[in-house]
Amino acid sequence: MVADSPHRALVAALEERLAHPFSDGALILEALTHASFANETGAGMPHNERLAFLGDAVLGMVVGHWLFVIHPDRPEGELTQMRSRPVKSTTLAAVARELDLGSAMLIGVGEERTGGRGRRSLLADAMEAVLGAIYLDAGYDATERVIRLLLDDRMAELEDGVTRDMKSKLQEWAQSSLRMTPVYR
């Protein structure tokens, strides 16, 4: 994988902010490599899409378990709503910005020109990929520790009450007022 000295310094600083030094440096580089960079650099270079898939699953499990433990009396529906907030892309992108993850990303020229380092979707995907990389590098406990570090304040905000998304509000209104469930197209 391509990583010059300035990039290595950015990655080392990111590892420090994550409180997770990688044993396998190739994993963090893959997590920070966007497909646009891999495509421009050469065939077969790994990029972060598969790690993002894994990271999304691990994040959902950690947050779900966390909520299950701290809210033993909450019903499944409330827990589901509570889980959706810290795992959504806007939250992940905000965490990535706080970590300055964008500066360590390897992105293609076109993505660079169009502001890819600051784009919510790229940051959220890269954040998921980093979590997937931590999971592969050190296992569930290490990943849970990092997720708790990153999301602790956001999880505390959930104590203020369950925030329902607009689709849920529409569905509840339609079912109670119109006695029907909306059909989405």
Short mmCIF file of C-alpha atoms in Angstrom, two decimals, residues 7-175:
data_model
loop_
_atom_site.label_atom_id
_atom_site.label_comp_id
_atom_site.label_asym_id
_atom_site.label_seq_id
_atom_site.Cartn_x
_atom_site.Cartn_y
_atom_site.Cartn_z
CA HIS A 7 0.92 10.12 5.55
CA ARG A 8 2.44 7.75 8.12
CA ALA A 9 2.54 10.67 10.56
CA LEU A 10 -1.16 11.39 9.92
CA VAL A 11 -2.01 7.72 10.47
CA ALA A 12 0.04 7.59 13.69
CA ALA A 13 -1.77 10.69 14.98
CA LEU A 14 -5.11 9.08 14.11
CA GLU A 15 -4.15 5.89 15.96
CA GLU A 16 -3.33 8.03 18.99
CA ARG A 17 -6.71 9.79 18.86
CA LEU A 18 -8.40 6.39 18.54
CA ALA A 19 -6.34 5.09 21.47
CA HIS A 20 -5.59 2.05 19.32
CA PRO A 21 -2.14 1.43 17.84
CA PHE A 22 -2.58 -1.10 15.04
CA SER A 23 -0.56 -4.30 15.17
CA ASP A 24 -1.22 -4.78 11.45
CA GLY A 25 -0.54 -1.44 9.75
CA ALA A 26 -1.96 -2.72 6.47
CA LEU A 27 -5.43 -2.81 8.03
CA ILE A 28 -5.55 0.88 8.94
CA LEU A 29 -4.18 1.82 5.52
CA GLU A 30 -6.86 -0.26 3.83
CA ALA A 31 -9.52 1.33 6.04
CA LEU A 32 -8.34 4.79 5.00
CA THR A 33 -8.12 3.98 1.28
CA HIS A 34 -11.11 5.03 -0.78
CA ALA A 35 -11.95 3.05 -3.92
CA SER A 36 -11.16 6.11 -6.08
CA PHE A 37 -7.54 6.06 -4.88
CA ALA A 38 -7.25 2.30 -5.30
CA ASN A 39 -8.62 2.55 -8.86
CA GLU A 40 -6.22 5.34 -9.80
CA THR A 41 -3.22 3.65 -8.22
CA GLY A 42 -3.46 0.22 -9.75
CA ALA A 43 -5.36 -3.00 -10.10
CA GLY A 44 -5.83 -5.14 -7.07
CA MET A 45 -5.10 -2.48 -4.45
CA PRO A 46 -7.38 -3.04 -1.46
CA HIS A 47 -9.80 -0.30 -0.43
CA ASN A 48 -12.15 0.25 2.47
CA GLU A 49 -15.55 -0.95 1.22
CA ARG A 50 -15.35 -4.47 2.68
CA LEU A 51 -14.01 -3.16 5.98
CA ALA A 52 -16.87 -0.63 6.09
CA PHE A 53 -19.34 -3.50 5.71
CA LEU A 54 -17.74 -5.31 8.65
CA GLY A 55 -17.42 -2.15 10.74
CA ASP A 56 -21.11 -1.33 10.26
CA ALA A 57 -22.06 -4.77 11.59
CA VAL A 58 -19.68 -4.57 14.56
CA LEU A 59 -20.84 -1.04 15.40
CA GLY A 60 -24.50 -2.12 15.36
CA MET A 61 -23.72 -5.07 17.61
CA VAL A 62 -21.69 -3.03 20.12
CA VAL A 63 -24.27 -0.24 20.33
CA GLY A 64 -27.12 -2.77 20.52
CA HIS A 65 -25.42 -4.65 23.34
CA TRP A 66 -24.59 -1.39 25.12
CA LEU A 67 -28.23 -0.25 24.99
CA PHE A 68 -29.51 -3.71 25.98
CA VAL A 69 -27.37 -3.63 29.13
CA ILE A 70 -27.98 -0.03 30.22
CA HIS A 71 -31.73 -0.09 29.50
CA PRO A 72 -32.97 -3.46 30.82
CA ASP A 73 -36.60 -2.28 30.97
CA ARG A 74 -36.90 -0.61 27.56
CA PRO A 75 -38.91 -2.44 24.86
CA GLU A 76 -37.34 -3.56 21.60
CA GLY A 77 -38.92 -0.72 19.59
CA GLU A 78 -37.38 1.97 21.77
CA LEU A 79 -34.01 0.24 21.75
CA THR A 80 -34.13 0.07 17.96
CA GLN A 81 -34.87 3.79 17.73
CA MET A 82 -32.12 4.57 20.22
CA ARG A 83 -29.61 2.45 18.30
CA SER A 84 -30.33 4.19 15.01
CA ARG A 85 -29.08 7.57 16.22
CA PRO A 86 -25.44 6.80 17.09
CA VAL A 87 -24.91 4.50 14.08
CA LYS A 88 -26.30 6.78 11.36
CA SER A 89 -23.99 8.35 8.78
CA THR A 90 -24.33 11.91 10.11
CA THR A 91 -23.14 10.77 13.54
CA LEU A 92 -20.29 8.71 12.10
CA ALA A 93 -19.20 11.59 9.88
CA ALA A 94 -19.21 13.95 12.88
CA VAL A 95 -17.05 11.50 14.84
CA ALA A 96 -14.72 11.19 11.83
CA ARG A 97 -14.42 14.99 11.67
CA GLU A 98 -13.60 15.14 15.39
CA LEU A 99 -10.86 12.58 14.78
CA ASP A 100 -9.65 14.49 11.68
CA LEU A 101 -9.97 11.20 9.84
CA GLY A 102 -10.34 12.99 6.49
CA SER A 103 -6.76 14.24 6.54
CA ALA A 104 -5.46 10.65 6.74
CA MET A 105 -7.69 9.28 3.97
CA LEU A 106 -6.21 8.24 0.65
CA ILE A 107 -8.63 9.47 -2.02
CA GLY A 108 -8.47 9.87 -5.78
CA VAL A 109 -7.75 13.12 -7.57
CA GLY A 110 -11.38 13.59 -8.62
CA GLU A 111 -12.64 13.05 -5.07
CA GLU A 112 -9.99 15.46 -3.80
CA ARG A 113 -11.10 18.15 -6.26
CA THR A 114 -14.76 17.82 -5.29
CA GLY A 115 -14.18 17.98 -1.52
CA GLY A 116 -14.25 14.25 -0.83
CA ARG A 117 -12.24 14.55 2.39
CA GLY A 118 -15.10 16.45 3.98
CA ARG A 119 -17.98 14.57 2.36
CA ARG A 120 -20.31 12.96 4.89
CA SER A 121 -20.69 9.68 3.03
CA LEU A 122 -16.93 9.17 2.57
CA LEU A 123 -16.19 10.05 6.19
CA ALA A 124 -18.94 7.79 7.54
CA ASP A 125 -17.79 4.88 5.38
CA ALA A 126 -14.17 5.42 6.39
CA MET A 127 -15.19 5.54 10.06
CA GLU A 128 -16.99 2.21 9.68
CA ALA A 129 -13.95 0.81 7.87
CA VAL A 130 -11.66 1.91 10.70
CA LEU A 131 -13.92 0.12 13.19
CA GLY A 132 -13.86 -2.99 10.99
CA ALA A 133 -10.07 -2.77 10.85
CA ILE A 134 -9.83 -2.48 14.64
CA TYR A 135 -12.05 -5.54 14.96
CA LEU A 136 -9.79 -7.58 12.66
CA ASP A 137 -6.65 -6.20 14.30
CA ALA A 138 -7.57 -6.74 17.95
CA GLY A 139 -11.01 -8.32 18.32
CA TYR A 140 -14.35 -7.42 19.81
CA ASP A 141 -13.20 -6.08 23.20
CA ALA A 142 -10.77 -3.59 21.67
CA THR A 143 -13.38 -2.45 19.16
CA GLU A 144 -15.98 -2.05 21.89
CA ARG A 145 -13.53 0.05 23.93
CA VAL A 146 -12.88 2.39 20.98
CA ILE A 147 -16.59 2.67 20.13
CA ARG A 148 -17.42 3.50 23.73
CA LEU A 149 -14.67 6.13 23.76
CA LEU A 150 -15.99 7.69 20.56
CA LEU A 151 -19.72 7.50 21.29
CA ASP A 152 -19.96 7.86 25.07
CA ASP A 153 -21.20 11.48 24.99
CA ARG A 154 -23.65 10.73 22.19
CA MET A 155 -25.02 7.73 24.06
CA ALA A 156 -25.55 9.91 27.13
CA GLU A 157 -27.67 12.25 24.98
CA LEU A 158 -30.07 9.36 24.39
CA GLU A 159 -31.04 9.53 28.05
CA ASP A 160 -32.97 12.72 27.23
CA GLY A 161 -35.56 10.59 25.45
CA VAL A 162 -36.07 8.59 22.32
CA THR A 163 -36.05 10.71 19.18
CA ARG A 164 -38.22 9.29 16.45
CA ASP A 165 -37.28 9.81 12.85
CA MET A 166 -39.75 11.43 10.46
CA LYS A 167 -40.67 8.14 8.73
CA SER A 168 -41.66 6.63 12.09
CA LYS A 169 -43.71 9.71 12.95
CA LEU A 170 -45.51 9.56 9.58
CA GLN A 171 -46.20 5.87 9.97
CA GLU A 172 -47.60 6.32 13.51
CA TRP A 173 -49.80 9.22 12.38
CA ALA A 174 -51.11 7.31 9.35
CA GLN A 175 -51.91 4.24 11.42
#
